[in-house]
Amino acid sequence: MQFLNGITILLVYQLVGEVIVRLFDLPIPGPVMGMLLLFLSLLLRGKVDPSMDTAARGLLSHLSLLFIPAGVGMMVYFSRILDEWLPIALALVLSTAITMAATAGAMVATQRLLARKEGNDG
């Protein structure tokens, strides 16, 4: 029952996000708005409801199932992927390199910030 309550709460946040996006004609997907609202409410509450925790853990344990539609899509468009392999490969390599550099930069900045804070505290 906890899983159903948690998934219901998550879907309600998604629904509210969809309604807000359509009402205000915002250029972001409704689920992203719902996720932002969920994040803000969790920050305000300071804790996660046990039913949402159960639902989130259940979804994460079966996360690999969510990749099946993407895999099927790749097989359906495999000939197009073969035709455009070079731009796809370049986009993958460059986006991976940029993501790794941004992540490393954020980590270094965070470590410096925490070291500076510890130096001021201690």
PDB file of C-alpha atoms in Angstrom:
ATOM      1  CA  MET A   1       0.000   0.000   0.000  1.00  0.00           C
ATOM      2  CA  GLN A   2       2.941   2.316   0.723  1.00  0.00           C
ATOM      3  CA  PHE A   3       4.126   1.970  -2.873  1.00  0.00           C
ATOM      4  CA  LEU A   4       0.715   2.935  -4.251  1.00  0.00           C
ATOM      5  CA  ASN A   5       0.496   5.965  -1.973  1.00  0.00           C
ATOM      6  CA  GLY A   6       3.990   7.065  -2.958  1.00  0.00           C
ATOM      7  CA  ILE A   7       3.489   6.603  -6.693  1.00  0.00           C
ATOM      8  CA  THR A   8       0.188   8.470  -6.412  1.00  0.00           C
ATOM      9  CA  ILE A   9       1.945  11.414  -4.776  1.00  0.00           C
ATOM     10  CA  LEU A  10       4.623  11.399  -7.488  1.00  0.00           C
ATOM     11  CA  LEU A  11       1.996  11.302 -10.240  1.00  0.00           C
ATOM     12  CA  VAL A  12       0.047  14.129  -8.589  1.00  0.00           C
ATOM     13  CA  TYR A  13       3.199  16.271  -8.657  1.00  0.00           C
ATOM     14  CA  GLN A  14       3.606  15.431 -12.348  1.00  0.00           C
ATOM     15  CA  LEU A  15      -0.037  16.327 -13.005  1.00  0.00           C
ATOM     16  CA  VAL A  16       0.286  19.641 -11.175  1.00  0.00           C
ATOM     17  CA  GLY A  17       3.425  20.372 -13.201  1.00  0.00           C
ATOM     18  CA  GLU A  18       1.573  19.634 -16.445  1.00  0.00           C
ATOM     19  CA  VAL A  19      -1.316  21.899 -15.439  1.00  0.00           C
ATOM     20  CA  ILE A  20       1.006  24.763 -14.505  1.00  0.00           C
ATOM     21  CA  VAL A  21       2.986  24.466 -17.734  1.00  0.00           C
ATOM     22  CA  ARG A  22      -0.168  24.462 -19.853  1.00  0.00           C
ATOM     23  CA  LEU A  23      -1.839  27.280 -17.911  1.00  0.00           C
ATOM     24  CA  PHE A  24       1.147  29.618 -18.169  1.00  0.00           C
ATOM     25  CA  ASP A  25       2.394  28.283 -21.546  1.00  0.00           C
ATOM     26  CA  LEU A  26       5.859  27.669 -20.116  1.00  0.00           C
ATOM     27  CA  PRO A  27       8.599  26.321 -22.423  1.00  0.00           C
ATOM     28  CA  ILE A  28       9.523  23.387 -20.128  1.00  0.00           C
ATOM     29  CA  PRO A  29       8.019  19.894 -19.882  1.00  0.00           C
ATOM     30  CA  GLY A  30       5.340  19.401 -17.252  1.00  0.00           C
ATOM     31  CA  PRO A  31       7.161  16.533 -15.500  1.00  0.00           C
ATOM     32  CA  VAL A  32      10.187  18.794 -15.040  1.00  0.00           C
ATOM     33  CA  MET A  33       7.961  21.418 -13.400  1.00  0.00           C
ATOM     34  CA  GLY A  34       6.433  18.698 -11.218  1.00  0.00           C
ATOM     35  CA  MET A  35       9.892  17.482 -10.234  1.00  0.00           C
ATOM     36  CA  LEU A  36      10.882  21.043  -9.333  1.00  0.00           C
ATOM     37  CA  LEU A  37       7.755  21.397  -7.183  1.00  0.00           C
ATOM     38  CA  LEU A  38       8.498  18.062  -5.512  1.00  0.00           C
ATOM     39  CA  PHE A  39      12.069  19.165  -4.824  1.00  0.00           C
ATOM     40  CA  LEU A  40      10.904  22.441  -3.290  1.00  0.00           C
ATOM     41  CA  SER A  41       8.303  20.728  -1.109  1.00  0.00           C
ATOM     42  CA  LEU A  42      10.901  18.214   0.090  1.00  0.00           C
ATOM     43  CA  LEU A  43      13.240  21.080   0.946  1.00  0.00           C
ATOM     44  CA  LEU A  44      10.505  22.824   2.915  1.00  0.00           C
ATOM     45  CA  ARG A  45       9.476  19.646   4.761  1.00  0.00           C
ATOM     46  CA  GLY A  46      13.046  18.579   5.418  1.00  0.00           C
ATOM     47  CA  LYS A  47      12.204  14.893   5.139  1.00  0.00           C
ATOM     48  CA  VAL A  48      10.850  12.325   2.706  1.00  0.00           C
ATOM     49  CA  ASP A  49       7.514  10.660   3.330  1.00  0.00           C
ATOM     50  CA  PRO A  50       8.011   6.879   3.880  1.00  0.00           C
ATOM     51  CA  SER A  51       5.526   6.056   1.120  1.00  0.00           C
ATOM     52  CA  MET A  52       7.436   8.213  -1.386  1.00  0.00           C
ATOM     53  CA  ASP A  53      10.677   6.600  -0.244  1.00  0.00           C
ATOM     54  CA  THR A  54       9.191   3.154  -0.887  1.00  0.00           C
ATOM     55  CA  ALA A  55       7.907   4.199  -4.316  1.00  0.00           C
ATOM     56  CA  ALA A  56      11.209   5.817  -5.298  1.00  0.00           C
ATOM     57  CA  ARG A  57      13.214   2.758  -4.228  1.00  0.00           C
ATOM     58  CA  GLY A  58      10.831   0.492  -6.141  1.00  0.00           C
ATOM     59  CA  LEU A  59      11.147   2.585  -9.288  1.00  0.00           C
ATOM     60  CA  LEU A  60      14.930   2.755  -9.000  1.00  0.00           C
ATOM     61  CA  SER A  61      15.215  -1.011  -8.566  1.00  0.00           C
ATOM     62  CA  HIS A  62      13.450  -1.476 -11.919  1.00  0.00           C
ATOM     63  CA  LEU A  63      15.060   1.506 -13.665  1.00  0.00           C
ATOM     64  CA  SER A  64      16.590  -0.673 -16.356  1.00  0.00           C
ATOM     65  CA  LEU A  65      13.086  -1.480 -17.646  1.00  0.00           C
ATOM     66  CA  LEU A  66      12.713   2.174 -18.615  1.00  0.00           C
ATOM     67  CA  PHE A  67      15.522   1.769 -21.159  1.00  0.00           C
ATOM     68  CA  ILE A  68      13.626  -0.855 -23.164  1.00  0.00           C
ATOM     69  CA  PRO A  69      11.619   1.712 -25.204  1.00  0.00           C
ATOM     70  CA  ALA A  70      14.849   3.539 -26.038  1.00  0.00           C
ATOM     71  CA  GLY A  71      16.468   0.295 -27.144  1.00  0.00           C
ATOM     72  CA  VAL A  72      13.486  -0.583 -29.312  1.00  0.00           C
ATOM     73  CA  GLY A  73      13.631   2.895 -30.848  1.00  0.00           C
ATOM     74  CA  MET A  74      17.292   2.391 -31.701  1.00  0.00           C
ATOM     75  CA  MET A  75      16.482  -0.856 -33.477  1.00  0.00           C
ATOM     76  CA  VAL A  76      13.612   0.753 -35.400  1.00  0.00           C
ATOM     77  CA  TYR A  77      15.835   3.607 -36.618  1.00  0.00           C
ATOM     78  CA  PHE A  78      19.033   1.569 -36.936  1.00  0.00           C
ATOM     79  CA  SER A  79      19.424   2.300 -40.662  1.00  0.00           C
ATOM     80  CA  ARG A  80      19.160   6.043 -40.026  1.00  0.00           C
ATOM     81  CA  ILE A  81      21.728   5.758 -37.251  1.00  0.00           C
ATOM     82  CA  LEU A  82      24.056   3.979 -39.669  1.00  0.00           C
ATOM     83  CA  ASP A  83      23.567   6.775 -42.222  1.00  0.00           C
ATOM     84  CA  GLU A  84      24.373   9.502 -39.697  1.00  0.00           C
ATOM     85  CA  TRP A  85      26.897   7.718 -37.489  1.00  0.00           C
ATOM     86  CA  LEU A  86      29.602  10.409 -37.687  1.00  0.00           C
ATOM     87  CA  PRO A  87      27.551  13.355 -36.305  1.00  0.00           C
ATOM     88  CA  ILE A  88      26.054  11.051 -33.672  1.00  0.00           C
ATOM     89  CA  ALA A  89      29.484   9.784 -32.626  1.00  0.00           C
ATOM     90  CA  LEU A  90      30.905  13.322 -32.492  1.00  0.00           C
ATOM     91  CA  ALA A  91      27.949  14.541 -30.434  1.00  0.00           C
ATOM     92  CA  LEU A  92      28.367  11.640 -28.003  1.00  0.00           C
ATOM     93  CA  VAL A  93      32.120  12.111 -27.600  1.00  0.00           C
ATOM     94  CA  LEU A  94      31.962  15.913 -27.267  1.00  0.00           C
ATOM     95  CA  SER A  95      29.000  15.919 -24.887  1.00  0.00           C
ATOM     96  CA  THR A  96      30.710  13.280 -22.737  1.00  0.00           C
ATOM     97  CA  ALA A  97      33.932  15.316 -22.631  1.00  0.00           C
ATOM     98  CA  ILE A  98      32.068  18.535 -21.794  1.00  0.00           C
ATOM     99  CA  THR A  99      30.072  16.773 -19.085  1.00  0.00           C
ATOM    100  CA  MET A 100      33.220  15.282 -17.562  1.00  0.00           C
ATOM    101  CA  ALA A 101      34.983  18.669 -17.599  1.00  0.00           C
ATOM    102  CA  ALA A 102      31.978  20.435 -16.053  1.00  0.00           C
ATOM    103  CA  THR A 103      31.652  17.761 -13.376  1.00  0.00           C
ATOM    104  CA  ALA A 104      35.362  17.949 -12.544  1.00  0.00           C
ATOM    105  CA  GLY A 105      35.186  21.755 -12.394  1.00  0.00           C
ATOM    106  CA  ALA A 106      32.176  21.638 -10.086  1.00  0.00           C
ATOM    107  CA  MET A 107      33.895  19.107  -7.855  1.00  0.00           C
ATOM    108  CA  VAL A 108      37.083  21.181  -7.606  1.00  0.00           C
ATOM    109  CA  ALA A 109      35.089  24.347  -6.881  1.00  0.00           C
ATOM    110  CA  THR A 110      33.086  22.535  -4.198  1.00  0.00           C
ATOM    111  CA  GLN A 111      36.236  21.146  -2.574  1.00  0.00           C
ATOM    112  CA  ARG A 112      37.823  24.609  -2.506  1.00  0.00           C
ATOM    113  CA  LEU A 113      34.659  26.112  -1.058  1.00  0.00           C
ATOM    114  CA  LEU A 114      34.436  23.445   1.647  1.00  0.00           C
ATOM    115  CA  ALA A 115      38.163  23.749   2.463  1.00  0.00           C
ATOM    116  CA  ARG A 116      37.778  27.532   2.773  1.00  0.00           C
ATOM    117  CA  LYS A 117      34.740  27.079   5.019  1.00  0.00           C
ATOM    118  CA  GLU A 118      36.570  24.565   7.221  1.00  0.00           C
ATOM    119  CA  GLY A 119      39.531  26.963   7.437  1.00  0.00           C
ATOM    120  CA  ASN A 120      37.237  29.740   8.653  1.00  0.00           C
ATOM    121  CA  ASP A 121      35.483  27.455  11.166  1.00  0.00           C
ATOM    122  CA  GLY A 122      38.552  25.769  12.590  1.00  0.00           C
TER     123      GLY A 122
END
